[in-house]
Structure formats: structure tokens, C-alpha cells
Amino acid sequence: MEVRAITYGGIIVSLRTPDRNGRLGDIVLGLDSLEAYLRGTPYFGAIIGRYGNRIARGRFTLDGRTYRLATNNGPNHLHGGARGFDKVVWAAEPLETASGVGVAFAYTSPDGEENYPGTLRVRVTYTLTDRDELVVDYHGTTDKATPVNLTQHSYFNLAGGGTRDILDHVLTIDADSFTPVDSTLIPTGVVAPVAGTPFDFRTRTAIGARIGRDDPQLKNGLGYDHNFVLNRSGAALVHAARVVESGSGRTLDVYTTEPGLQFYSGNFLDGSITGKAGYVYRHRYGFCLETQHFPDSPNQPLFPSTILRPGQEYRSRTVFAFAVERGPS
């Protein structure tokens, strides 16, 4: 395996894994140059913060004070605002541990950046292990109470190269429930069972099997763009999802300490982006599995809290484990 990342946005620009015949292929979408990333992307491969996902109407109230954020996604705030962590330059140092090698990224977000309170010091490490895992560790501290919800935003296509859609990838998500959204993709506050809906991925199901159904939630998301409430007890690392691509045999298992998983089926990819090696990224040519707290948590008192306070440490771990199935899936 090989992982490449850059300091701009902490972006994973390529991730090469073998297929069942040992041929390496790049399984993440991305661009060929820094200049292309600077022109803007749909968050390909980036570290997302301070707050991954959406905050309704770009506002929240904390300790009696209302904070107003950029509304950069219709009426809502998305992925940290106009200049989130995906658009800053991180300090980087190589690292080597008993389990593998990688890079440690660090960034200090000053008090008031994107109108978030508090100076937030963040460290994110990518470690490539000898077990063919990419381990992402997040750490943060603050001097004022602030919402924090960091995630990694790689678009995967296990067929390699971004040459076709991901609808025949077979997905399993370890979640009995999800958080339905309104027409602007803000959670309604309800935690709903997946049973009997197109959101039931508790058993192996092709991504495209039900994506075209006449379902209000699929219409709101233009496909899948929803937070799944992972089955867990306690804060330990748990299995969240598994993806299998039968043509190559590649598999991806995701483990996380987070309570939620945003599954996004590349609904807004439309052929307007030419990616690596000249490939055009068309509708649903990549999918994201963003481990996270729930969208709009600062405005949803029944959701797990995302507020980090002075003296506390933000810690989170996600493991992307890669392998191959030797026979037909």
C-alpha cells in the first residue's frame, strides 16, 4: 500500500492498494496539482473542521451567546465555513511507530476564525500500518468552549482510477437507525429505524440497489447523504462499515470511536471535474464514509454533544482497513 498526503488541507491525494491479482490501483478521487486543489474541490481527501457536516442556518448558541457562521451551503453552514480546515496549510512531521509509518499534521485555529470561539489546537495523524490499515487519530484542545467535529473526507472508488460509478459496490453499515433530514439536509431531530427503508444496510447491499426509489429522504439527499447512528455501547473502537468491490476484489472496513457515520454517494459529482490522469468524475463516481458526531449537534440537545471545553481533550480514532476477497463476492 501507499498513501500520499499534502500539507494543504491535510489532503490525501492518493491511496494505492492491490487488487486480488496484486495490481496496485489508486482508490481515492483527487486532482493532479496543488493549483487544481486551490481552485476548489468538493473536499476531496481533506481534513474537515472545525465542524464537519452542517449547522442549521449558520448559527448556534453556547453558554448564552449566539454565534453566527458562514452560510456556505444554501441556508446552512458546511464543513467549517468559507475557509475551513480543508483550506489551510498544516504543519507536518513524519512519524514512525511500532505499528507503521505516517505523518502528523498540526494546526492552530485562532479564536474567532470563521467566527468560532476559542483558540483550538489540533493534531491529526495518518499512520499506515503493516496490517494494511490507514489509522487516523484526532486530538484537540481549546481555551474557550467551542464545537468540534473533525472528520476525513476521502472519496473512495475501490474499482480504482475513478473510471466508473460506485453503484455496484456492496455496502454494509452497522447501524439500526439514522437521522432523517429536511430538504436542506439538516436533521429533523428524530432518530429513525432503518428497518423497512432504503437506508437498511445491515446486510450486504449494493449502493445502487435502492438509490432510485421514490423515497422522501432519498429525494432530500438526491441519494444517500445521511448520518447513520452506529450500533455501539461505550466509547471503544467499533466496526462501522464494510465495502466490497467484486471486480477488483478490494474491500474496505471502517472502525471508529465516533457515534455516527455520514454515508455520501457522490450525488453532486456531475462531470464538471477532471481528476487525476485526466479522468472525468461523473455522477456517483465516488462515495464517502465520514466518521463523525451528528450534523447540527450544537442545535440538537438530544444528540451527543460536540462541545469541547478548556481542560478537556478531543480524541477520536478511525481505522480504514484494506484487504481483498480472493473469489467472487
Coordinates of C-alpha atoms in Angstrom, one line a residue:
M1 CA 0.0 0.0 0.0
E2 CA 1.0 3.6 -0.5
V3 CA -0.7 6.8 0.9
R4 CA 0.3 10.3 -0.2
A5 CA -0.8 13.4 1.5
I6 CA 0.0 17.2 1.3
T7 CA 0.0 19.9 3.9
Y8 CA -2.7 21.9 2.1
G9 CA -5.8 20.8 3.9
G10 CA -4.1 17.6 5.1
I11 CA -5.4 16.2 1.8
I12 CA -4.9 12.5 1.0
V13 CA -4.1 12.9 -2.7
S14 CA -3.7 9.2 -3.5
L15 CA -4.2 5.9 -1.8
R16 CA -2.9 2.9 -3.7
T17 CA -3.9 -0.7 -2.8
P18 CA -3.6 -4.0 -4.6
D19 CA -6.5 -5.8 -6.3
R20 CA -6.9 -9.6 -6.0
N21 CA -4.1 -10.1 -8.6
G22 CA -1.7 -7.8 -6.8
R23 CA -2.0 -4.9 -9.2
L24 CA -1.9 -1.5 -7.4
G25 CA -4.7 1.0 -8.1
D26 CA -5.5 4.5 -6.7
I27 CA -8.8 4.1 -4.9
V28 CA -9.5 7.8 -4.0
L29 CA -10.6 10.7 -6.1
G30 CA -8.4 13.7 -6.4
L31 CA -6.5 16.2 -8.6
D32 CA -3.1 16.2 -10.3
S33 CA -1.7 19.5 -8.9
L34 CA -1.8 21.9 -6.0
E35 CA -3.1 24.6 -8.3
A36 CA -6.1 22.4 -9.1
Y37 CA -6.9 21.9 -5.4
L38 CA -6.6 25.7 -4.8
R39 CA -9.2 26.3 -7.4
G40 CA -11.6 24.4 -5.3
T41 CA -13.0 20.8 -4.9
P42 CA -15.9 19.1 -3.1
Y43 CA -13.5 18.4 -0.2
F44 CA -11.5 15.6 -1.9
G45 CA -9.4 13.8 0.7
A46 CA -9.3 16.7 3.2
I47 CA -9.3 17.1 7.0
I48 CA -12.7 18.7 7.8
G49 CA -13.2 21.2 10.7
R50 CA -13.9 22.9 12.9
Y51 CA -17.2 21.3 12.4
G52 CA -17.7 18.5 9.8
N53 CA -21.2 18.4 8.2
R54 CA -23.9 21.1 8.6
I55 CA -25.0 23.5 11.2
A56 CA -28.5 24.9 10.6
R57 CA -28.8 28.5 9.4
G58 CA -25.2 29.1 10.3
R59 CA -25.8 29.7 13.9
F60 CA -25.6 28.1 17.4
T61 CA -25.9 29.3 21.0
L62 CA -23.3 28.3 23.5
D63 CA -23.3 29.4 27.2
G64 CA -25.9 32.1 26.5
R65 CA -24.1 33.6 23.5
T66 CA -25.2 33.2 19.8
Y67 CA -22.5 32.7 17.2
R68 CA -23.2 33.3 13.5
L69 CA -21.2 31.4 11.0
A70 CA -20.8 31.5 7.2
T71 CA -23.8 30.0 5.3
N72 CA -21.8 28.3 2.5
N73 CA -24.3 25.5 1.7
G74 CA -27.7 27.1 0.9
P75 CA -29.0 28.5 4.2
N76 CA -26.6 26.4 6.3
H77 CA -23.0 26.2 7.4
L78 CA -21.0 23.3 6.0
H79 CA -17.6 21.8 6.9
G80 CA -16.2 24.7 8.8
G81 CA -17.2 27.5 6.6
A82 CA -15.7 29.5 3.7
R83 CA -12.1 28.7 4.9
G84 CA -12.3 25.5 6.9
F85 CA -9.5 23.2 7.9
D86 CA -9.6 21.8 4.3
K87 CA -8.2 25.1 3.0
V88 CA -5.4 25.9 5.5
V89 CA -1.8 24.8 5.4
W90 CA -0.9 22.4 8.2
A91 CA 2.5 21.8 9.7
A92 CA 3.7 18.3 9.1
E93 CA 6.2 15.9 10.6
P94 CA 7.0 12.3 9.6
L95 CA 6.3 9.7 12.3
E96 CA 7.3 6.1 12.9
T97 CA 5.7 3.8 15.4
A98 CA 5.9 0.1 16.3
S99 CA 2.9 -0.5 14.0
G100 CA 3.8 1.6 11.0
V101 CA 4.8 5.0 9.5
G102 CA 3.0 8.1 8.7
V103 CA 2.7 11.9 9.1
A104 CA 1.5 14.1 11.9
F105 CA -0.4 17.3 10.9
A106 CA -0.8 20.2 13.3
Y107 CA -2.8 23.4 13.0
T108 CA -3.8 26.1 15.5
S109 CA -7.1 27.7 14.7
P110 CA -7.2 31.2 16.3
D111 CA -10.1 32.5 18.4
G112 CA -12.7 33.9 16.1
E113 CA -11.6 32.0 12.9
E114 CA -14.8 31.5 10.9
N115 CA -16.4 33.1 14.0
Y116 CA -15.9 30.0 16.1
P117 CA -14.9 30.8 19.7
G118 CA -11.6 29.8 21.3
T119 CA -8.1 29.0 20.1
L120 CA -8.3 25.4 19.0
R121 CA -5.0 23.4 18.7
V122 CA -5.4 20.3 16.6
R123 CA -3.2 17.4 15.7
V124 CA -4.2 14.8 13.1
T125 CA -2.0 11.8 12.3
Y126 CA -2.2 9.4 9.4
T127 CA -0.5 6.1 10.2
L128 CA -0.1 3.4 7.6
T129 CA 0.3 0.1 9.4
D130 CA 1.8 -3.3 8.5
R131 CA -1.7 -4.7 8.5
D132 CA -2.8 -2.6 5.5
E133 CA -4.7 -0.1 7.7
L134 CA -4.8 3.7 7.5
V135 CA -5.3 4.9 11.1
V136 CA -6.5 8.5 11.5
D137 CA -6.1 9.9 15.0
Y138 CA -7.5 13.3 16.0
H139 CA -6.5 15.4 19.1
G140 CA -7.6 18.9 20.1
T141 CA -7.6 21.3 23.0
T142 CA -9.2 24.7 23.4
D143 CA -9.0 27.8 25.7
K144 CA -12.8 28.5 25.3
A145 CA -15.8 26.3 24.9
T146 CA -16.3 25.5 21.2
P147 CA -18.0 22.9 19.0
V148 CA -15.6 20.5 17.4
N149 CA -16.4 17.7 14.9
L150 CA -13.4 16.6 12.8
T151 CA -13.5 14.0 10.0
Q152 CA -11.7 12.8 6.9
H153 CA -13.4 13.4 3.6
S154 CA -11.8 10.9 1.1
Y155 CA -14.0 9.9 -1.9
F156 CA -13.4 6.2 -2.5
N157 CA -13.9 4.1 -5.6
L158 CA -12.5 0.6 -4.9
A159 CA -12.5 -0.2 -8.6
G160 CA -9.6 2.2 -8.9
G161 CA -8.9 5.2 -11.1
G162 CA -12.3 6.8 -10.8
T163 CA -13.3 5.4 -14.2
R164 CA -16.9 4.3 -13.4
D165 CA -19.7 4.8 -10.8
I166 CA -19.8 3.1 -7.4
L167 CA -23.4 1.8 -7.6
D168 CA -22.3 -1.9 -7.7
H169 CA -20.1 -1.6 -4.6
V170 CA -21.6 -3.7 -1.9
L171 CA -22.0 -1.9 1.4
T172 CA -22.8 -2.9 5.0
I173 CA -23.3 -0.3 7.8
D174 CA -23.6 -1.4 11.4
A175 CA -26.5 0.9 12.2
D176 CA -30.0 0.2 13.3
S177 CA -31.1 3.8 12.9
F178 CA -30.3 7.0 11.1
T179 CA -31.1 10.7 11.4
P180 CA -33.6 11.9 8.7
V181 CA -33.1 15.3 7.2
D182 CA -35.2 18.1 5.8
S183 CA -34.9 19.5 2.3
T184 CA -31.7 21.4 3.2
L185 CA -30.1 18.3 4.7
I186 CA -30.5 19.4 8.3
P187 CA -31.5 16.6 10.7
T188 CA -35.1 16.8 11.9
G189 CA -34.1 15.8 15.4
V190 CA -35.7 12.3 15.0
V191 CA -33.6 9.1 15.2
A192 CA -35.5 6.7 12.9
P193 CA -35.1 3.0 12.4
V194 CA -33.6 1.8 9.1
A195 CA -35.7 -1.3 9.0
G196 CA -38.0 -1.3 6.0
T197 CA -36.3 1.7 4.4
P198 CA -33.7 2.2 1.6
F199 CA -31.3 3.0 4.5
D200 CA -31.1 -0.5 5.8
F201 CA -27.6 -1.6 5.1
R202 CA -27.3 -4.0 8.0
T203 CA -26.8 -6.8 5.4
R204 CA -24.7 -6.6 2.3
T205 CA -26.5 -4.4 -0.3
A206 CA -25.3 -2.8 -3.5
I207 CA -25.2 1.0 -3.1
G208 CA -27.3 1.3 -6.3
A209 CA -29.9 -1.3 -5.3
R210 CA -32.4 1.2 -3.8
I211 CA -30.9 4.6 -4.5
G212 CA -33.5 5.4 -7.2
R213 CA -36.6 4.6 -5.1
D214 CA -39.4 7.1 -4.6
D215 CA -38.4 7.9 -1.0
P216 CA -38.7 11.3 0.6
Q217 CA -35.3 11.0 2.3
L218 CA -33.6 10.0 -0.9
K219 CA -35.2 12.9 -2.6
N220 CA -34.0 15.3 0.1
G221 CA -30.4 14.0 -0.3
L222 CA -30.5 13.4 -4.0
G223 CA -29.4 10.0 -3.0
Y224 CA -27.6 9.0 0.2
D225 CA -26.2 11.9 2.2
H226 CA -27.2 10.9 5.7
N227 CA -25.9 10.3 9.1
F228 CA -26.1 6.7 10.4
V229 CA -26.3 6.1 14.2
L230 CA -23.7 3.4 14.8
N231 CA -24.5 0.4 17.0
R232 CA -22.3 0.9 20.0
S233 CA -22.0 0.8 23.8
G234 CA -19.3 2.9 25.3
A235 CA -16.6 4.8 23.5
A236 CA -14.4 2.0 22.2
L237 CA -13.4 1.4 18.6
V238 CA -16.3 -0.4 16.8
H239 CA -16.8 -1.7 13.3
A240 CA -18.9 0.8 11.4
A241 CA -19.0 -0.3 7.7
R242 CA -17.7 -2.7 5.1
V243 CA -17.5 -2.2 1.3
V244 CA -16.7 -4.8 -1.3
E245 CA -16.0 -4.2 -5.0
S246 CA -16.3 -7.6 -6.7
G247 CA -14.4 -6.7 -9.9
S248 CA -11.1 -6.0 -8.2
G249 CA -11.8 -7.9 -5.0
R250 CA -10.9 -4.9 -2.9
T251 CA -12.5 -4.5 0.5
L252 CA -12.7 -1.6 2.9
D253 CA -13.6 -2.0 6.6
V254 CA -14.1 1.1 8.7
Y255 CA -13.8 1.2 12.5
T256 CA -14.3 4.3 14.7
T257 CA -14.7 5.7 18.1
E258 CA -17.3 8.2 16.7
P259 CA -21.1 7.8 17.2
G260 CA -22.1 8.5 13.6
L261 CA -21.1 7.7 10.0
Q262 CA -22.1 10.0 7.2
F263 CA -22.6 8.0 4.0
Y264 CA -22.5 10.1 0.9
S265 CA -23.0 8.6 -2.5
G266 CA -21.3 11.3 -4.7
N267 CA -24.7 12.8 -5.7
F268 CA -23.2 16.2 -6.6
L269 CA -20.4 14.9 -8.8
D270 CA -21.6 15.9 -12.3
G271 CA -18.8 15.5 -14.7
S272 CA -17.5 19.1 -14.3
I273 CA -14.3 18.0 -12.6
T274 CA -11.4 16.4 -14.4
G275 CA -9.4 14.4 -11.9
K276 CA -6.2 12.5 -11.8
A277 CA -4.8 11.2 -15.0
G278 CA -7.5 13.1 -17.0
Y279 CA -10.4 11.0 -15.7
V280 CA -13.7 12.9 -15.6
Y281 CA -15.6 12.4 -12.3
R282 CA -19.2 11.8 -13.2
H283 CA -22.3 11.3 -11.2
R284 CA -21.7 8.9 -8.3
Y285 CA -18.1 8.1 -9.2
G286 CA -17.1 8.1 -5.5
F287 CA -18.5 7.6 -2.1
C288 CA -17.6 8.9 1.3
L289 CA -17.8 7.3 4.8
E290 CA -17.2 10.2 7.1
T291 CA -16.9 9.1 10.8
Q292 CA -18.3 11.9 12.9
H293 CA -20.7 13.2 15.5
F294 CA -24.1 14.0 14.2
P295 CA -24.9 17.0 11.9
D296 CA -26.2 20.1 13.6
S297 CA -25.4 18.8 17.1
P298 CA -24.9 22.3 18.6
N299 CA -28.6 22.9 17.9
Q300 CA -29.9 19.5 18.8
P301 CA -29.9 18.9 22.5
L302 CA -30.8 15.2 22.2
F303 CA -27.7 14.4 20.0
P304 CA -24.3 13.6 21.6
S305 CA -22.6 16.8 22.5
T306 CA -19.8 18.2 20.3
I307 CA -18.8 21.0 22.8
L308 CA -15.1 20.9 23.8
R309 CA -14.2 22.9 26.9
P310 CA -10.9 24.1 28.4
G311 CA -9.2 21.4 30.3
Q312 CA -10.8 18.7 28.1
E313 CA -9.1 16.8 25.3
Y314 CA -10.8 16.0 22.0
R315 CA -9.7 12.5 21.0
S316 CA -11.1 10.4 18.1
R317 CA -9.8 7.5 16.1
T318 CA -10.9 6.0 12.7
V319 CA -9.3 3.0 11.1
F320 CA -9.7 2.3 7.3
A321 CA -8.6 -1.4 6.9
F322 CA -8.0 -2.7 3.3
A323 CA -7.9 -6.2 2.0
V324 CA -9.0 -8.4 -0.9
E325 CA -11.5 -11.1 -1.4
R326 CA -9.9 -13.8 -3.5
G327 CA -13.0 -15.3 -5.0
P328 CA -16.2 -13.8 -6.4
S329 CA -18.1 -11.8 -3.8

